[in-house]
Coordinates of C-alpha atoms (C1' of nucleotides) in Angstrom, one line a residue:
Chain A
X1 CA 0.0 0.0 0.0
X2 CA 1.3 3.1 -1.1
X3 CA -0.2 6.9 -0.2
X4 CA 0.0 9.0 -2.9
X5 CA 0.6 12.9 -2.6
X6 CA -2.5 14.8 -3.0
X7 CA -1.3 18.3 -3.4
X8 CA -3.8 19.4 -6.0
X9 CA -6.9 20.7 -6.0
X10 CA -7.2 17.6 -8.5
X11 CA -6.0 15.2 -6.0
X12 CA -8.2 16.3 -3.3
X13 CA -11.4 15.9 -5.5
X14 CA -10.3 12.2 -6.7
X15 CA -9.9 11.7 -2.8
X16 CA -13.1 12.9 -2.2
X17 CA -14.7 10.7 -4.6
X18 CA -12.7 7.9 -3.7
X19 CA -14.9 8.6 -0.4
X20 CA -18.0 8.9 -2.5
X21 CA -17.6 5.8 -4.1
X22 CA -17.3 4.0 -0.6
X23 CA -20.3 5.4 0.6
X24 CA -22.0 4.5 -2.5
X25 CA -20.5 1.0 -2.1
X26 CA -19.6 0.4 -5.6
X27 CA -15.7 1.8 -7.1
X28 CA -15.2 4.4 -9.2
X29 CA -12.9 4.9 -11.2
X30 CA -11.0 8.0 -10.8
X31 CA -9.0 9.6 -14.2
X32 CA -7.3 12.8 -13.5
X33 CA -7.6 13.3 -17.4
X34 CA -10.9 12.3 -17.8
X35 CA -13.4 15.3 -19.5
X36 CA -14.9 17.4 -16.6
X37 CA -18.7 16.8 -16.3
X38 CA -20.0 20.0 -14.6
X39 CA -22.7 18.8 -12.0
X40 CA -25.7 21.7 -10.7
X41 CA -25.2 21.5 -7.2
X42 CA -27.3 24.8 -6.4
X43 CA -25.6 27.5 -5.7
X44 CA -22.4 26.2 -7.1
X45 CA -20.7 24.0 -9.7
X46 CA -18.1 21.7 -9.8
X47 CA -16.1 20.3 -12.1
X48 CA -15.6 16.4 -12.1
X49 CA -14.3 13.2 -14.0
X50 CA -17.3 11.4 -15.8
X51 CA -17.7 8.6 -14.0
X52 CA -17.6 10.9 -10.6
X53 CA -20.5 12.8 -11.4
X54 CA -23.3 10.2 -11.4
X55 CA -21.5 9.1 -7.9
X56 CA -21.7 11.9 -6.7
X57 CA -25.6 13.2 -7.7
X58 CA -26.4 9.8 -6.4
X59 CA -24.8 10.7 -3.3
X60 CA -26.8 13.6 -3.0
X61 CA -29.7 12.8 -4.3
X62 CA -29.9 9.3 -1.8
X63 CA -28.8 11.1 2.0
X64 CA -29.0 14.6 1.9
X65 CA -31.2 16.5 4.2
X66 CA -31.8 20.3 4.3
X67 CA -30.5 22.3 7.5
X68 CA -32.5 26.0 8.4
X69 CA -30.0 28.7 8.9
X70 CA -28.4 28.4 12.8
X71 CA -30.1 24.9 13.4
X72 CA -27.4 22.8 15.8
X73 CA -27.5 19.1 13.7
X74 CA -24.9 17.8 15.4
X75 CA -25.4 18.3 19.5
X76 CA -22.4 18.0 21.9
X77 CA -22.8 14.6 24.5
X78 CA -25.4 12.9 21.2
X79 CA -24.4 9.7 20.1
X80 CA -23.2 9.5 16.9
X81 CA -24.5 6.9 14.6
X82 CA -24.0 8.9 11.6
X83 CA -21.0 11.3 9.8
X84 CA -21.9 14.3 7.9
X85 CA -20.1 15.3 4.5
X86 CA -21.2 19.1 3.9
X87 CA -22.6 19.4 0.3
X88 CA -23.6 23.3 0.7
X89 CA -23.2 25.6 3.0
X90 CA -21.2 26.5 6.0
X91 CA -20.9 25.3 8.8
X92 CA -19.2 26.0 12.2
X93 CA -17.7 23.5 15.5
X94 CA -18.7 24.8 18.1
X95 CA -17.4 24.0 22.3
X96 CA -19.5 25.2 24.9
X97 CA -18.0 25.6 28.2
X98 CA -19.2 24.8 31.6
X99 CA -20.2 28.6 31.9
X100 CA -22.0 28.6 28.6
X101 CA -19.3 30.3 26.6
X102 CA -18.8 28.9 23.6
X103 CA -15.5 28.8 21.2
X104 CA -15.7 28.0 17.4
X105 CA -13.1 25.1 17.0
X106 CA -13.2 24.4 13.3
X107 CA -15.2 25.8 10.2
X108 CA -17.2 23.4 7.8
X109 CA -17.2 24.2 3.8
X110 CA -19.1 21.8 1.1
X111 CA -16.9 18.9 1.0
X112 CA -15.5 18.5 4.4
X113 CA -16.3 15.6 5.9
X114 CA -17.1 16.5 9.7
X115 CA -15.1 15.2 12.1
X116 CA -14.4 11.9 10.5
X117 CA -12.7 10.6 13.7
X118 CA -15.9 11.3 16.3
X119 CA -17.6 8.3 15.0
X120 CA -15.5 6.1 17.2
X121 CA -16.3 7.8 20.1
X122 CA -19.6 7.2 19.9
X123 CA -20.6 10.6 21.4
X124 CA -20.1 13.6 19.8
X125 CA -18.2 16.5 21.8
X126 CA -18.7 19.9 19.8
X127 CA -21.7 20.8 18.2
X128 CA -22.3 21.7 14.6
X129 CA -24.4 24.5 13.8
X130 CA -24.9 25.6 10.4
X131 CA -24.5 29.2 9.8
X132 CA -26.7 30.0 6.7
X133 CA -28.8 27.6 5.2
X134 CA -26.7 24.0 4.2
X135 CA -27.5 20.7 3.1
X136 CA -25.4 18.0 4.4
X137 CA -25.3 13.9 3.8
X138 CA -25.6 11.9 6.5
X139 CA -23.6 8.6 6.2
X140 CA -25.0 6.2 8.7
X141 CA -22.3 4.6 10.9
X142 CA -22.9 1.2 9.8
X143 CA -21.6 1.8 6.3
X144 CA -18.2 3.3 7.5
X145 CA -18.1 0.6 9.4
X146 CA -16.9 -1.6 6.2
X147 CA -14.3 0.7 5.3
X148 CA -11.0 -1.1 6.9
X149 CA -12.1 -4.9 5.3
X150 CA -14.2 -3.7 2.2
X151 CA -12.4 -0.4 0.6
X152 CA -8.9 0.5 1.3
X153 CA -8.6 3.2 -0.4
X154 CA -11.5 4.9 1.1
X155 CA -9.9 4.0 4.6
X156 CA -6.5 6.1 3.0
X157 CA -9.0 8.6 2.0
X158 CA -10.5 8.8 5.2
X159 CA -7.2 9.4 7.1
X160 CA -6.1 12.6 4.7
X161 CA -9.1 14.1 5.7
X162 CA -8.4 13.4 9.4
X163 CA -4.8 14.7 9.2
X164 CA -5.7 17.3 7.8
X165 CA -8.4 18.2 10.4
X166 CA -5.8 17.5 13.1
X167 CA -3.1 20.1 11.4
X168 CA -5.8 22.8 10.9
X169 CA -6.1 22.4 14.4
X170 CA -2.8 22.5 15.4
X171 CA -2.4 25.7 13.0
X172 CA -5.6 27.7 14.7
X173 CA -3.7 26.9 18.1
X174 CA -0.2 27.8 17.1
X175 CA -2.2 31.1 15.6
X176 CA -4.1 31.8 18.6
X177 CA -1.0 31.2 21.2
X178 CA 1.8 32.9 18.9
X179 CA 0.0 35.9 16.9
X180 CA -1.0 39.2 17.3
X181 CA -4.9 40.0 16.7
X182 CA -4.2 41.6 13.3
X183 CA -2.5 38.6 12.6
X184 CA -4.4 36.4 13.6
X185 CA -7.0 38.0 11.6
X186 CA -5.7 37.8 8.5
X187 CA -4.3 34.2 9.5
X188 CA -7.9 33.5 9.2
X189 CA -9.0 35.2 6.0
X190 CA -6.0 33.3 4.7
X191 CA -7.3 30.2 5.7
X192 CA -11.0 30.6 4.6
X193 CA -9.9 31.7 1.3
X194 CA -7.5 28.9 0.4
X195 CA -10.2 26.3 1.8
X196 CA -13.0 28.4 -0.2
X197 CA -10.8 27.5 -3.0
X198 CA -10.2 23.7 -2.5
X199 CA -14.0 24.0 -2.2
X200 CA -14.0 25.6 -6.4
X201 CA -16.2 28.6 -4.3
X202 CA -14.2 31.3 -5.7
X203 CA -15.1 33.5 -8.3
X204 CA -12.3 35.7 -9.5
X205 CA -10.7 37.0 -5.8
X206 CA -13.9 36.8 -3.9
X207 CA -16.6 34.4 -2.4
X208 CA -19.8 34.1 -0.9
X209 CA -19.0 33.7 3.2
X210 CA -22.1 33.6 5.4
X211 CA -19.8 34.3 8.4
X212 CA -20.2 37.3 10.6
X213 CA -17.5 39.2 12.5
X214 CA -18.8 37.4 15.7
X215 CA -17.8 34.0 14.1
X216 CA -14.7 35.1 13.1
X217 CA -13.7 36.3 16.2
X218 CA -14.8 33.5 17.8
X219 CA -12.4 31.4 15.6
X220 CA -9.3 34.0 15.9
X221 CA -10.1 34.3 19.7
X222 CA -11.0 38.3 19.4
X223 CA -13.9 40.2 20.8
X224 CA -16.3 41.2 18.2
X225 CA -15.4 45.0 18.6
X226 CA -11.2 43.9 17.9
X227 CA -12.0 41.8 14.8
X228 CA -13.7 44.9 13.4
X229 CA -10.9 47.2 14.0
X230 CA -8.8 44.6 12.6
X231 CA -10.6 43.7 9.8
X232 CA -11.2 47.9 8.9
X233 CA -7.1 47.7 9.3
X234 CA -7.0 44.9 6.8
X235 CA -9.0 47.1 4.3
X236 CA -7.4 50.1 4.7
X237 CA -4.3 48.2 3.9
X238 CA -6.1 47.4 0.4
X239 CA -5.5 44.0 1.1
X240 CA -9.3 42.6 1.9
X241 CA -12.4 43.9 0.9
X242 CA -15.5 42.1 3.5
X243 CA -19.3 42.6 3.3
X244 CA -22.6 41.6 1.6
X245 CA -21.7 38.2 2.5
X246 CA -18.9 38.3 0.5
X247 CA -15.1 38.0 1.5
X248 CA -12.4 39.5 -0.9
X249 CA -8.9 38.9 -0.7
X250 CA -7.5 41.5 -3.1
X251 CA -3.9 40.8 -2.5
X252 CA -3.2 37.3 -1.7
X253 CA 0.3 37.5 -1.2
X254 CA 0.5 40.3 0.8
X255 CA -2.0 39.1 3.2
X256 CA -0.6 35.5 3.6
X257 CA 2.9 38.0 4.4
X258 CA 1.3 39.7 6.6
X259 CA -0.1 36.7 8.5
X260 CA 2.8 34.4 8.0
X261 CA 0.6 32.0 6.4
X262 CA 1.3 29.3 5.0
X263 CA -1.2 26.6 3.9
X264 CA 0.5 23.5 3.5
X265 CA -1.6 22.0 6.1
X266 CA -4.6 22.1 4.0
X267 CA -3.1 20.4 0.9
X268 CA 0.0 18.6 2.3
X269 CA -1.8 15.2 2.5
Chain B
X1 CA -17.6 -4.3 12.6
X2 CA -18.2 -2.9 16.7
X3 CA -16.3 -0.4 18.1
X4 CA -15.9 -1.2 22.2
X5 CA -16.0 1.5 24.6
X6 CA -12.3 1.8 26.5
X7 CA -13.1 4.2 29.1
X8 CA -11.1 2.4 31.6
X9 CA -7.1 2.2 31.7
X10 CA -7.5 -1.5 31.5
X11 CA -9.5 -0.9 28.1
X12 CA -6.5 1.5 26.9
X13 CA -4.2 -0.7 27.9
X14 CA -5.8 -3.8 26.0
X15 CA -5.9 -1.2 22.9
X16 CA -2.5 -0.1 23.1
X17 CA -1.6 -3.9 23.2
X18 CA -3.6 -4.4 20.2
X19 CA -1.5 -2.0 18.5
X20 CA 1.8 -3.7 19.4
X21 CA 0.5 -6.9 18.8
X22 CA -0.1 -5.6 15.1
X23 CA 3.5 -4.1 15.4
X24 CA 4.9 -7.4 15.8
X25 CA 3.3 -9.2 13.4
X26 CA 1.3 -11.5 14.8
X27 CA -2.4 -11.4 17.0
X28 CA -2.4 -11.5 20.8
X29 CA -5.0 -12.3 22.5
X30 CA -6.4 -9.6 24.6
X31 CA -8.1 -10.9 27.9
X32 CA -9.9 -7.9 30.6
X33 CA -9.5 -10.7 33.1
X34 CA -6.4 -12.9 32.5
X35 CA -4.0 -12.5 35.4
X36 CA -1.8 -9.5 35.3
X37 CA 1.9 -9.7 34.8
X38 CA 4.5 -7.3 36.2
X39 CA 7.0 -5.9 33.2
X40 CA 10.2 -4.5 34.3
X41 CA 10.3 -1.7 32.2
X42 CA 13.0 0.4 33.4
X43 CA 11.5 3.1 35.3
X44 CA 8.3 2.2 35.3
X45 CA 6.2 -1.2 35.8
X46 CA 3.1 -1.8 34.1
X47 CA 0.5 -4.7 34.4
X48 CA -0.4 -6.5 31.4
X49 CA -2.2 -9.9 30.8
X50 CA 0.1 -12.8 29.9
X51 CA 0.0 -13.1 26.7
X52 CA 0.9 -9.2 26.3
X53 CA 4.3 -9.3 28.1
X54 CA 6.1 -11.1 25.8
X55 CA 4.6 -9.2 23.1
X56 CA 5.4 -6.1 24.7
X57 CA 8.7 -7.1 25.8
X58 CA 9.8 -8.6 22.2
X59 CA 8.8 -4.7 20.7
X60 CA 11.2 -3.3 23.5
X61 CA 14.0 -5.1 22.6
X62 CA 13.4 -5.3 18.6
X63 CA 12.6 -1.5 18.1
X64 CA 13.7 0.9 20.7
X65 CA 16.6 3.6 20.5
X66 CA 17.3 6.0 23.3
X67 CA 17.1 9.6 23.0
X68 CA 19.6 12.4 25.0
X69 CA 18.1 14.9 26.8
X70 CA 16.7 17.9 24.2
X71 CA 17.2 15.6 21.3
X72 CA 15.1 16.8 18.6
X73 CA 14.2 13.0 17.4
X74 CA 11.5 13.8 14.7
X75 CA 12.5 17.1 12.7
X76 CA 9.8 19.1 11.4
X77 CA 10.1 19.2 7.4
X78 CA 11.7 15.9 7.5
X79 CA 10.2 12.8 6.2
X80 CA 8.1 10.3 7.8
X81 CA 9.3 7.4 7.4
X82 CA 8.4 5.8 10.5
X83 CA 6.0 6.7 13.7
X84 CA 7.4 6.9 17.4
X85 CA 5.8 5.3 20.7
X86 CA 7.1 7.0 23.6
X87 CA 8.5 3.8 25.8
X88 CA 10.0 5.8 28.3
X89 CA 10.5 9.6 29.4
X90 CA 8.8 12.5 28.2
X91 CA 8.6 14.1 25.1
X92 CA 7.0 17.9 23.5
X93 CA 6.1 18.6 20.2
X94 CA 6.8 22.0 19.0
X95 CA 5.3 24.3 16.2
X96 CA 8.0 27.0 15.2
X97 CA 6.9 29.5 13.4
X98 CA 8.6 32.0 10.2
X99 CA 10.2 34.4 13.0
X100 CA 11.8 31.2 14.9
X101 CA 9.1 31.3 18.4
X102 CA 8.4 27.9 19.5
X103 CA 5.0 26.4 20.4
X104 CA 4.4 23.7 22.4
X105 CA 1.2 21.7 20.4
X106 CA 1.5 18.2 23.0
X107 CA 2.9 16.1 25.2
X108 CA 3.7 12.8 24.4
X109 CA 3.8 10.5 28.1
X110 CA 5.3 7.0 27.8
X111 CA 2.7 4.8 26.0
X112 CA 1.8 7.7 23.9
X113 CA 1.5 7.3 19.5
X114 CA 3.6 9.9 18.4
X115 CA 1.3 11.6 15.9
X116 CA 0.1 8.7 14.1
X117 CA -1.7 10.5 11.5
X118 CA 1.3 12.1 10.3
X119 CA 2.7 8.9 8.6
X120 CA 0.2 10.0 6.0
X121 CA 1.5 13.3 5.6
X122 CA 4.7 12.2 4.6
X123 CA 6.4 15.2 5.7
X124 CA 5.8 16.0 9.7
X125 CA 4.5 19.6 10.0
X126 CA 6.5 19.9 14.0
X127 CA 8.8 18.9 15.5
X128 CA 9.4 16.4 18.6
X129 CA 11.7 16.8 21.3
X130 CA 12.7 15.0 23.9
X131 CA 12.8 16.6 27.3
X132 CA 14.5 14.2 30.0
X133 CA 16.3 11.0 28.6
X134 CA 14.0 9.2 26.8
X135 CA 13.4 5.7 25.2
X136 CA 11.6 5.4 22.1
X137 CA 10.2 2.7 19.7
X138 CA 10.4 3.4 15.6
X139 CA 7.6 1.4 13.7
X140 CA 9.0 1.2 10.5
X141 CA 6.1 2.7 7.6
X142 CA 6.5 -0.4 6.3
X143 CA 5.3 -2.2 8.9
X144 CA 2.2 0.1 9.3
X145 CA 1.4 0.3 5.5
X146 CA -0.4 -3.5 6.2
X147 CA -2.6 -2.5 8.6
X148 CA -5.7 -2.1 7.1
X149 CA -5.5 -5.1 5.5
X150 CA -4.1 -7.5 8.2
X151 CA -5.1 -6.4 11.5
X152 CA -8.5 -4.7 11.6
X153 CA -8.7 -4.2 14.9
X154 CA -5.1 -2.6 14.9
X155 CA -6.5 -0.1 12.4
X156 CA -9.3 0.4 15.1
X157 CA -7.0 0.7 18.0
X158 CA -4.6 3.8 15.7
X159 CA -8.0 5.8 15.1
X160 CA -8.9 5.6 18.8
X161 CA -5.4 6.7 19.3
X162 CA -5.5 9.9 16.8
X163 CA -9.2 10.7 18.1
X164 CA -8.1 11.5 21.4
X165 CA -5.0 13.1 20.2
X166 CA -7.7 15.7 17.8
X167 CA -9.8 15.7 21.0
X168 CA -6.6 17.3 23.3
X169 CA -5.8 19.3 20.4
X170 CA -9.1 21.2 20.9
X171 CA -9.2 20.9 24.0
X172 CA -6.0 23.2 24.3
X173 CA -7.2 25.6 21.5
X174 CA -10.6 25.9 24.0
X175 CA -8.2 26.1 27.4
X176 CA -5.8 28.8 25.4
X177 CA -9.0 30.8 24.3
X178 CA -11.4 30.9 27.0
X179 CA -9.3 30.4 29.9
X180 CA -7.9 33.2 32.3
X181 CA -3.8 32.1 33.1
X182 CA -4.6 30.5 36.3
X183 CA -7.8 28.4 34.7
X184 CA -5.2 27.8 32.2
X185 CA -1.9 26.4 34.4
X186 CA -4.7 24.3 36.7
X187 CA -6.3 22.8 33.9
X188 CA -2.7 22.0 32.2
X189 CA -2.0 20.2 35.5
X190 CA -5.2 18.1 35.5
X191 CA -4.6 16.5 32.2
X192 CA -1.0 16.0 32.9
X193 CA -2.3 14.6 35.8
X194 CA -5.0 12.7 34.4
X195 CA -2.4 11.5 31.4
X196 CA 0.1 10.3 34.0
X197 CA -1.9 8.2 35.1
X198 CA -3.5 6.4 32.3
X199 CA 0.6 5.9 31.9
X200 CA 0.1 4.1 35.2
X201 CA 2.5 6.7 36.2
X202 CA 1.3 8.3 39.3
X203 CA 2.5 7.3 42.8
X204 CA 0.1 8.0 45.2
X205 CA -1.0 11.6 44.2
X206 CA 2.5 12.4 42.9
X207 CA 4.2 11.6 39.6
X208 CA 7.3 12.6 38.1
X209 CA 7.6 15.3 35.3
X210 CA 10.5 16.5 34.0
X211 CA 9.1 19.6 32.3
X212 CA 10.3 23.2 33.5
X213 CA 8.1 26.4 34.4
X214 CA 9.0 26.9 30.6
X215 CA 7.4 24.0 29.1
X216 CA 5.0 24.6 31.1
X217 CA 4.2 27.7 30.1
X218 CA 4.4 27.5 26.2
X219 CA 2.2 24.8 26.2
X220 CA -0.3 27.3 28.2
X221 CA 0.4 30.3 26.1
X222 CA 1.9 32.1 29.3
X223 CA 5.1 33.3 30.0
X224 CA 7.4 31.9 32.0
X225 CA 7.2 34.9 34.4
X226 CA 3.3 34.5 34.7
X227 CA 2.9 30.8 35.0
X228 CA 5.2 30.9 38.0
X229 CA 3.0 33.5 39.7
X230 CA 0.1 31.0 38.5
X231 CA 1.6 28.0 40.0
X232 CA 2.7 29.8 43.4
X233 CA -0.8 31.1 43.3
X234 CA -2.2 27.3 43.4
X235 CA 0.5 26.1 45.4
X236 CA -1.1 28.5 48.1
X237 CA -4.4 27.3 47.9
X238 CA -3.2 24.0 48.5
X239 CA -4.3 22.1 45.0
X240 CA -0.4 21.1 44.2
X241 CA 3.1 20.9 44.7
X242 CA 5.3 21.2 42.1
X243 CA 9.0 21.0 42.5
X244 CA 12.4 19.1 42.2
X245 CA 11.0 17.3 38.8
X246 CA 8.1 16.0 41.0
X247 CA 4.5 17.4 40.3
X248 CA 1.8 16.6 42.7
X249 CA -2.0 16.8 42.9
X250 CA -2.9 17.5 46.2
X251 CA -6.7 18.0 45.9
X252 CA -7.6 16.5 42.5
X253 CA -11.3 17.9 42.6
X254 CA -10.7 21.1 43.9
X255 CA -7.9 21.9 40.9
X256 CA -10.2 20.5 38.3
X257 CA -13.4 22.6 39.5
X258 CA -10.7 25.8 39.8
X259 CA -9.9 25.1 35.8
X260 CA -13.7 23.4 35.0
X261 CA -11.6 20.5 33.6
X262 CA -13.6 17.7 32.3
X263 CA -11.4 14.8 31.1
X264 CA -13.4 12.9 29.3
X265 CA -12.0 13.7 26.3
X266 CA -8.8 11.5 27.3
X267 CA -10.4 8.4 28.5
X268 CA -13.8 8.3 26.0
X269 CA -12.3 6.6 22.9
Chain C
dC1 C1' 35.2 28.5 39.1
dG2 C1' 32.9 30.5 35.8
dT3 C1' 28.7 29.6 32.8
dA4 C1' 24.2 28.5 31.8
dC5 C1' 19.8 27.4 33.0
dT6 C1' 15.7 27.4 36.1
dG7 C1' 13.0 29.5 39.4
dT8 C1' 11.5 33.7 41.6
dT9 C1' 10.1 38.5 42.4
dG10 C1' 9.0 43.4 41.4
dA11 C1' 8.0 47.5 38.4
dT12 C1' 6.1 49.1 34.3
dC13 C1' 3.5 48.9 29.9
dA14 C1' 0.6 47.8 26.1
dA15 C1' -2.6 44.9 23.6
dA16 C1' -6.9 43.6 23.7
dG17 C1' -11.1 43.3 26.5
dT18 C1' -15.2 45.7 28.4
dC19 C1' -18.7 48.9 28.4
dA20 C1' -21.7 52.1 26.1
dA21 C1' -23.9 54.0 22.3
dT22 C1' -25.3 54.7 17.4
dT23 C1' -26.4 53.3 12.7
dG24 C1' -28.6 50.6 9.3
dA25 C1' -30.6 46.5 7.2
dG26 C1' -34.0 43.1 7.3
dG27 C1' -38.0 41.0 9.1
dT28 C1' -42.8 41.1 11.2
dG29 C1' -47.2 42.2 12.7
dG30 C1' -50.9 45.5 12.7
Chain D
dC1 C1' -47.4 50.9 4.4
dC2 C1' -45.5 51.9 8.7
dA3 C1' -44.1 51.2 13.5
dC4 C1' -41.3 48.2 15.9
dC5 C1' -37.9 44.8 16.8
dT6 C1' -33.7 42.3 16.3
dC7 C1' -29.2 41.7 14.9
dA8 C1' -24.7 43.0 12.6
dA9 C1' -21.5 46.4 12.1
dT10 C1' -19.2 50.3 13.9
dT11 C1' -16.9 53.7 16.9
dG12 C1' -15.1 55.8 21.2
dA13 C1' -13.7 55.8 26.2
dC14 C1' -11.9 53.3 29.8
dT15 C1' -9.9 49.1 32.1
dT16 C1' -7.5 45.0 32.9
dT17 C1' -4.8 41.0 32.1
dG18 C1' -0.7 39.3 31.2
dA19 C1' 3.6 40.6 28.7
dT20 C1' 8.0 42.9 29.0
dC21 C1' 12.0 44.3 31.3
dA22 C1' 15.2 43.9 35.0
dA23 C1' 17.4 41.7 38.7
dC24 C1' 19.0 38.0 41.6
dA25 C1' 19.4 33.3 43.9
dG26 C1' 20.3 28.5 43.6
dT27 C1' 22.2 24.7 41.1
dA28 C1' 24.1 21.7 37.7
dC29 C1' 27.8 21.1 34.9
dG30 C1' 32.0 21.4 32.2

DNA sequence: CGTACTGTTGATCAAAGTCAATTGAGGTGG
DNA sequence: CCACCTCAATTGACTTTGATCAACAGTACG
């Protein structure tokens, strides 16, 4: 058995898939040359091999269910019997404290698989919460449960997407520990636009983000009022334009500089 | 396929003994209530059914290398071409950033997977250190690259592994965020606490660490200045003792209410 | 016998939090 | 259609937590 890199935009959809095809319990054969097929996933289209693209609306079309803007659909201390793949929409973790603060631990985008790793424990400990309205597939537990004997390659699939969970989560600690709250800031934007791209949302420099400051905050560990003055810094710098629901970053470069950014740990695996 | 609750250290134990049994290529049978055996690991002794302690004893001798003091025995950058289990002695792993700041991101306590995930990767994203003299067993990739083919239940017992090692992780972006310094050195000391002994560590309410104010403190994103104040602050109220490489948890529910520690995360999987 | 590291304490300072208030958009019921 | 409500964004004034800087003692170590 051999892991092969998966640096690419490319690579990370055939790994996707791979996961697809598990779920649907047949293979699929994945050609990295194969003519696109673009699929109408409202709101948004991607771009897939052939043989992907009826996988994937069969996918959809067999386990998705609709989630209402701010509606919790995974609840901290539930059991899990299922995993949820976001098809649209964001999402955010969320841990709530014994004093009823709560802290956003991770951010969902179509694609992600959430928290691949919770289904062994059997109970869940964050909550998801979607943040505008989503729709997300539910994979009951009992058909992951075939994945060490049955697929192998879904298994190796599996396992990217939990490393590279476990890195992001190493990165938003090193940021919040080591970085000052513009940095952190733009650490962030950085983040959500590279992950927005892995996710084929943008358009041109900009996408549709449902976020508000609060979230953001939240994730970058900054009070609502400081995220503002940071982002106003951030666009008075010319390097990110933010509003209507839509997040620009107008000078990539300069902002992953300014944030020390880099995002390795999103396509590394 | 049934995934079976390990709350308990003998349940860890019989999981982590799963793991070496995969190591060594061959099953071992894994029995709550067979009659425990004293190993003489050197420093420490732990209890394991029969059939374990040769298992356990043949990795030892088969796989282990010792580490110096400070030894930086898994470079960040470098390639993974094998994963560490801490045997013996402690270990950090540090996150260092473009302008050379360090970050402490775990501890690894003897027993502990060293970032299993990371095999995946390839390339490991920090770096791991040891901090006292340390002894530590190198699984080859090779060896792991058969796992989810041949041992199943292996596989299970690596994913329990990197759950709770995801689980910490958030838990320490949570303590780092929402924490005041003291919340944030008492809660540091209950999961060492609570680690040390799942590593059958602990002597009475006392258990040797070799980690300085400074460790201490990175991993808590304090200073070295303020975690002593925070430490002489709890020594006061009589919740530890800390001191000539000794660490001791004088009232274990009093210092877990001061830092609302709940470590279930550590012992769920 | 210096040298380096850890632990310790005190004085000062700044980054970010808290509190308070305003604006404007969007939604809702009468 | 309008009064009313809620929520997100924004700005300013003030406060606090924990960082920074400085100094020193004890100890291990070459």
């Amino acid at each position: 058995v051999e892991w092969e890199p998966a640096a690419s935009p490319d690579a990370r959809r055939a790994y996707l898939l791979t996961m697809y095809a598990f779920v649907l319990d047949r293979p699929v054969s994945v050609q990295a040359d194969a003519p696109p097929v673009p699929i109408a996933t409202p709101g948004r289209s991607a771009s897939l091999p052939a043989p992907a693209a009826a996988a994937l609306r069969r996918l959809l079309s067999a386990n998705v269910r609709s989630v209402r803007p701010r509606t919790v659909f995974v609840e901290a201390g539930s059991p899990m019997t299922e995993i949820n793949v976001m098809i649209e929409g964001w999402a955010i973790r969320v841990a709530t404290l014994a004093d009823g603060t709560r802290q956003i631990v991770a951010f969902h985008l179509p694609g992600d698989i959430c928290e691949f790793n919770a289904l062994l424990a059997g109970v869940a400990d964050t909550s998801v919460e979607a943040v505008g309205p989503a729709r997300v597939a539910a994979i009951s537990r009992r058909a992951m449960a075939g994945l060490t004997e049955d697929f192998p390659r879904a298994s190796q699939a599996m396992w990217r997407e939990s490393w590279v969970a476990a890195a992001t989560q190493r990165a938003w600690l090193v940021n919040a520990c080591r970085r000052s709250a513009i940095e952190r800031a733009a650490h962030l934007l950085c983040e959500l636009h590279a992950r927005a791209e892995l996710a084929e949302l943008v358009d041109g420099d900009s996408f549709e983000c449902p976020l508000t400051q609060g979230h953001l905050a939240s994730a970058a560990n900054l009070t609502t009022e400081h995220m503002n003055r940071c982002l106003r810094q951030l666009r008075e710098e010319r390097l990110v334009e933010i509003g209507e629901g839509q997040l620009a970053v107008r000078d990539r470069n300069a902002l992953a500089a300014r944030a020390s950014f880099d995002g390795a740990y999103l396509t590394q695996v």
